[in-house]
PDB file of C-alpha atoms in Angstrom:
ATOM      1  CA  MET A   1       2.868  71.069  55.510  1.00  0.00           C
ATOM      2  CA  HIS A   2       6.018  68.995  55.665  1.00  0.00           C
ATOM      3  CA  SER A   3       7.327  67.776  58.518  1.00  0.00           C
ATOM      4  CA  LYS A   4      11.161  67.296  59.031  1.00  0.00           C
ATOM      5  CA  SER A   5      11.831  63.471  59.024  1.00  0.00           C
ATOM      6  CA  LYS A   6      14.925  62.119  60.778  1.00  0.00           C
ATOM      7  CA  GLN A   7      17.314  60.180  58.702  1.00  0.00           C
ATOM      8  CA  ARG A   8      18.188  56.762  60.293  1.00  0.00           C
ATOM      9  CA  GLY A   9      21.089  54.283  59.361  1.00  0.00           C
ATOM     10  CA  ILE A  10      24.956  54.321  58.840  1.00  0.00           C
ATOM     11  CA  SER A  11      27.063  57.114  57.409  1.00  0.00           C
ATOM     12  CA  PHE A  12      29.415  56.189  54.848  1.00  0.00           C
ATOM     13  CA  ILE A  13      32.135  56.757  57.312  1.00  0.00           C
ATOM     14  CA  GLY A  14      30.572  54.387  59.428  1.00  0.00           C
ATOM     15  CA  LEU A  15      30.146  52.107  56.873  1.00  0.00           C
ATOM     16  CA  LEU A  16      33.908  52.193  55.824  1.00  0.00           C
ATOM     17  CA  PHE A  17      35.040  51.663  59.477  1.00  0.00           C
ATOM     18  CA  VAL A  18      32.589  48.564  59.717  1.00  0.00           C
ATOM     19  CA  GLY A  19      33.900  47.355  56.636  1.00  0.00           C
ATOM     20  CA  GLY A  20      37.457  47.843  57.353  1.00  0.00           C
ATOM     21  CA  ILE A  21      36.964  46.058  60.709  1.00  0.00           C
ATOM     22  CA  LEU A  22      35.174  43.108  58.962  1.00  0.00           C
ATOM     23  CA  ALA A  23      37.979  42.724  56.308  1.00  0.00           C
ATOM     24  CA  MET A  24      40.715  42.553  58.797  1.00  0.00           C
ATOM     25  CA  THR A  25      39.109  40.064  60.955  1.00  0.00           C
ATOM     26  CA  GLY A  26      38.352  38.099  57.811  1.00  0.00           C
ATOM     27  CA  VAL A  27      41.997  38.159  56.407  1.00  0.00           C
ATOM     28  CA  ILE A  28      43.318  37.289  60.470  1.00  0.00           C
ATOM     29  CA  ALA A  29      40.720  34.538  60.175  1.00  0.00           C
ATOM     30  CA  ALA A  30      41.918  32.899  56.869  1.00  0.00           C
ATOM     31  CA  GLN A  31      45.480  33.178  58.458  1.00  0.00           C
ATOM     32  CA  ALA A  32      44.443  31.211  61.676  1.00  0.00           C
ATOM     33  CA  PHE A  33      42.146  28.637  59.904  1.00  0.00           C
ATOM     34  CA  PRO A  34      45.207  26.473  58.700  1.00  0.00           C
ATOM     35  CA  THR A  35      47.138  26.583  62.120  1.00  0.00           C
ATOM     36  CA  VAL A  36      43.499  24.790  63.148  1.00  0.00           C
ATOM     37  CA  ILE A  37      43.591  22.142  60.427  1.00  0.00           C
ATOM     38  CA  GLU A  38      47.273  21.573  61.231  1.00  0.00           C
ATOM     39  CA  TYR A  39      46.342  21.185  65.064  1.00  0.00           C
ATOM     40  CA  MET A  40      43.740  18.928  64.325  1.00  0.00           C
ATOM     41  CA  ALA A  41      46.216  16.694  62.084  1.00  0.00           C
ATOM     42  CA  ILE A  42      48.949  16.807  65.013  1.00  0.00           C
ATOM     43  CA  GLU A  43      46.011  15.483  67.662  1.00  0.00           C
ATOM     44  CA  LYS A  44      45.403  12.850  65.209  1.00  0.00           C
ATOM     45  CA  ALA A  45      49.123  11.696  64.389  1.00  0.00           C
ATOM     46  CA  ALA A  46      49.583  11.957  68.421  1.00  0.00           C
ATOM     47  CA  GLN A  47      46.778   9.544  68.811  1.00  0.00           C
ATOM     48  CA  ARG A  48      48.091   7.053  66.182  1.00  0.00           C
ATOM     49  CA  ALA A  49      51.506   7.541  67.847  1.00  0.00           C
ATOM     50  CA  SER A  50      50.436   6.297  71.081  1.00  0.00           C
ATOM     51  CA  ALA A  51      50.213   2.796  69.628  1.00  0.00           C
ATOM     52  CA  GLY A  52      54.016   2.898  70.105  1.00  0.00           C
ATOM     53  CA  GLN A  53      55.646   0.761  72.635  1.00  0.00           C
ATOM     54  CA  SER A  54      58.884   3.051  73.061  1.00  0.00           C
ATOM     55  CA  VAL A  55      59.699   6.656  73.194  1.00  0.00           C
ATOM     56  CA  VAL A  56      61.523   5.870  69.731  1.00  0.00           C
ATOM     57  CA  GLU A  57      58.851   4.105  68.307  1.00  0.00           C
ATOM     58  CA  VAL A  58      56.316   6.463  69.274  1.00  0.00           C
ATOM     59  CA  ARG A  59      58.317   9.435  67.950  1.00  0.00           C
ATOM     60  CA  ALA A  60      58.958   7.505  64.528  1.00  0.00           C
ATOM     61  CA  ILE A  61      55.349   6.702  63.983  1.00  0.00           C
ATOM     62  CA  PHE A  62      54.412  10.784  64.625  1.00  0.00           C
ATOM     63  CA  ASP A  63      57.112  11.538  62.285  1.00  0.00           C
ATOM     64  CA  LYS A  64      55.518   9.203  59.577  1.00  0.00           C
ATOM     65  CA  GLN A  65      52.059  10.518  60.091  1.00  0.00           C
ATOM     66  CA  ALA A  66      53.640  14.227  59.976  1.00  0.00           C
ATOM     67  CA  GLU A  67      55.123  13.676  56.429  1.00  0.00           C
ATOM     68  CA  VAL A  68      51.788  12.410  55.179  1.00  0.00           C
ATOM     69  CA  ASP A  69      49.798  15.225  56.755  1.00  0.00           C
ATOM     70  CA  THR A  70      52.421  17.836  56.085  1.00  0.00           C
ATOM     71  CA  ILE A  71      52.758  18.965  60.001  1.00  0.00           C
ATOM     72  CA  LYS A  72      55.541  21.495  59.773  1.00  0.00           C
ATOM     73  CA  SER A  73      55.034  22.996  63.313  1.00  0.00           C
ATOM     74  CA  ILE A  74      56.380  20.223  65.317  1.00  0.00           C
ATOM     75  CA  THR A  75      58.162  16.946  65.127  1.00  0.00           C
ATOM     76  CA  GLY A  76      58.610  13.448  67.324  1.00  0.00           C
ATOM     77  CA  LYS A  77      61.299  15.046  68.997  1.00  0.00           C
ATOM     78  CA  ASP A  78      59.194  17.834  70.570  1.00  0.00           C
ATOM     79  CA  LEU A  79      56.411  14.930  71.681  1.00  0.00           C
ATOM     80  CA  GLU A  80      56.507  14.271  75.495  1.00  0.00           C
ATOM     81  CA  VAL A  81      55.826  10.570  75.688  1.00  0.00           C
ATOM     82  CA  SER A  82      54.775   9.061  79.478  1.00  0.00           C
ATOM     83  CA  LYS A  83      52.854   6.124  80.968  1.00  0.00           C
ATOM     84  CA  GLU A  84      49.810   5.977  82.559  1.00  0.00           C
ATOM     85  CA  GLY A  85      49.193   2.521  84.122  1.00  0.00           C
ATOM     86  CA  ASP A  86      49.559   0.327  80.714  1.00  0.00           C
ATOM     87  CA  LYS A  87      48.899   3.140  78.289  1.00  0.00           C
ATOM     88  CA  VAL A  88      51.352   5.431  76.553  1.00  0.00           C
ATOM     89  CA  VAL A  89      50.066   8.919  76.440  1.00  0.00           C
ATOM     90  CA  VAL A  90      51.419  11.396  73.745  1.00  0.00           C
ATOM     91  CA  ALA A  91      51.522  15.145  74.670  1.00  0.00           C
ATOM     92  CA  PHE A  92      52.269  18.203  72.768  1.00  0.00           C
ATOM     93  CA  ALA A  93      52.588  21.979  72.951  1.00  0.00           C
ATOM     94  CA  TYR A  94      53.521  24.583  70.555  1.00  0.00           C
ATOM     95  CA  GLN A  95      52.793  28.077  69.386  1.00  0.00           C
ATOM     96  CA  ARG A  96      52.362  29.754  65.893  1.00  0.00           C
ATOM     97  CA  GLU A  97      52.625  33.480  65.270  1.00  0.00           C
ATOM     98  CA  ILE A  98      50.725  35.345  62.525  1.00  0.00           C
ATOM     99  CA  HIS A  99      52.108  38.806  61.548  1.00  0.00           C
ATOM    100  CA  LEU A 100      49.403  41.349  61.898  1.00  0.00           C
ATOM    101  CA  ALA A 101      51.051  44.795  60.762  1.00  0.00           C
ATOM    102  CA  GLY A 102      54.517  46.616  61.865  1.00  0.00           C
ATOM    103  CA  PRO A 103      55.938  44.881  65.208  1.00  0.00           C
ATOM    104  CA  ALA A 104      52.339  43.287  65.884  1.00  0.00           C
ATOM    105  CA  PHE A 105      51.957  39.815  66.157  1.00  0.00           C
ATOM    106  CA  LEU A 106      48.970  37.295  66.914  1.00  0.00           C
ATOM    107  CA  THR A 107      50.505  34.646  69.050  1.00  0.00           C
ATOM    108  CA  LEU A 108      48.306  30.946  69.073  1.00  0.00           C
ATOM    109  CA  LYS A 109      49.142  28.380  71.718  1.00  0.00           C
ATOM    110  CA  TYR A 110      48.213  24.963  70.990  1.00  0.00           C
ATOM    111  CA  ALA A 111      48.355  21.955  73.704  1.00  0.00           C
ATOM    112  CA  GLY A 112      46.764  18.657  73.362  1.00  0.00           C
ATOM    113  CA  ARG A 113      47.496  14.689  74.159  1.00  0.00           C
ATOM    114  CA  SER A 114      46.498  11.520  73.098  1.00  0.00           C
ATOM    115  CA  LYS A 115      43.042   9.817  74.797  1.00  0.00           C
TER     116      LYS A 115
END
């Protein structure tokens, strides 16, 4: 006598759906990763620029570092330079857009400041 055993697992359509979701996530992550690397370079450049004594000097130091690290999202003009006590503080904020499909974009907003 044979008893019917129930099959368990994922159907082919389910597998295609999950695979499609994973592929889309991978593509978005691959496009977002360089923006994270650039953010870290901007953070490092802002930290170096905070050694400057004037706004002009801070922006010049940042722009030189931006050239070395190929930073394209912001320039020295976009920095907010202030003083807290005797310390120069360099702050920045910007956003990057990643085109998804048709009219859809993923907007990434980055902000930071020197320590």
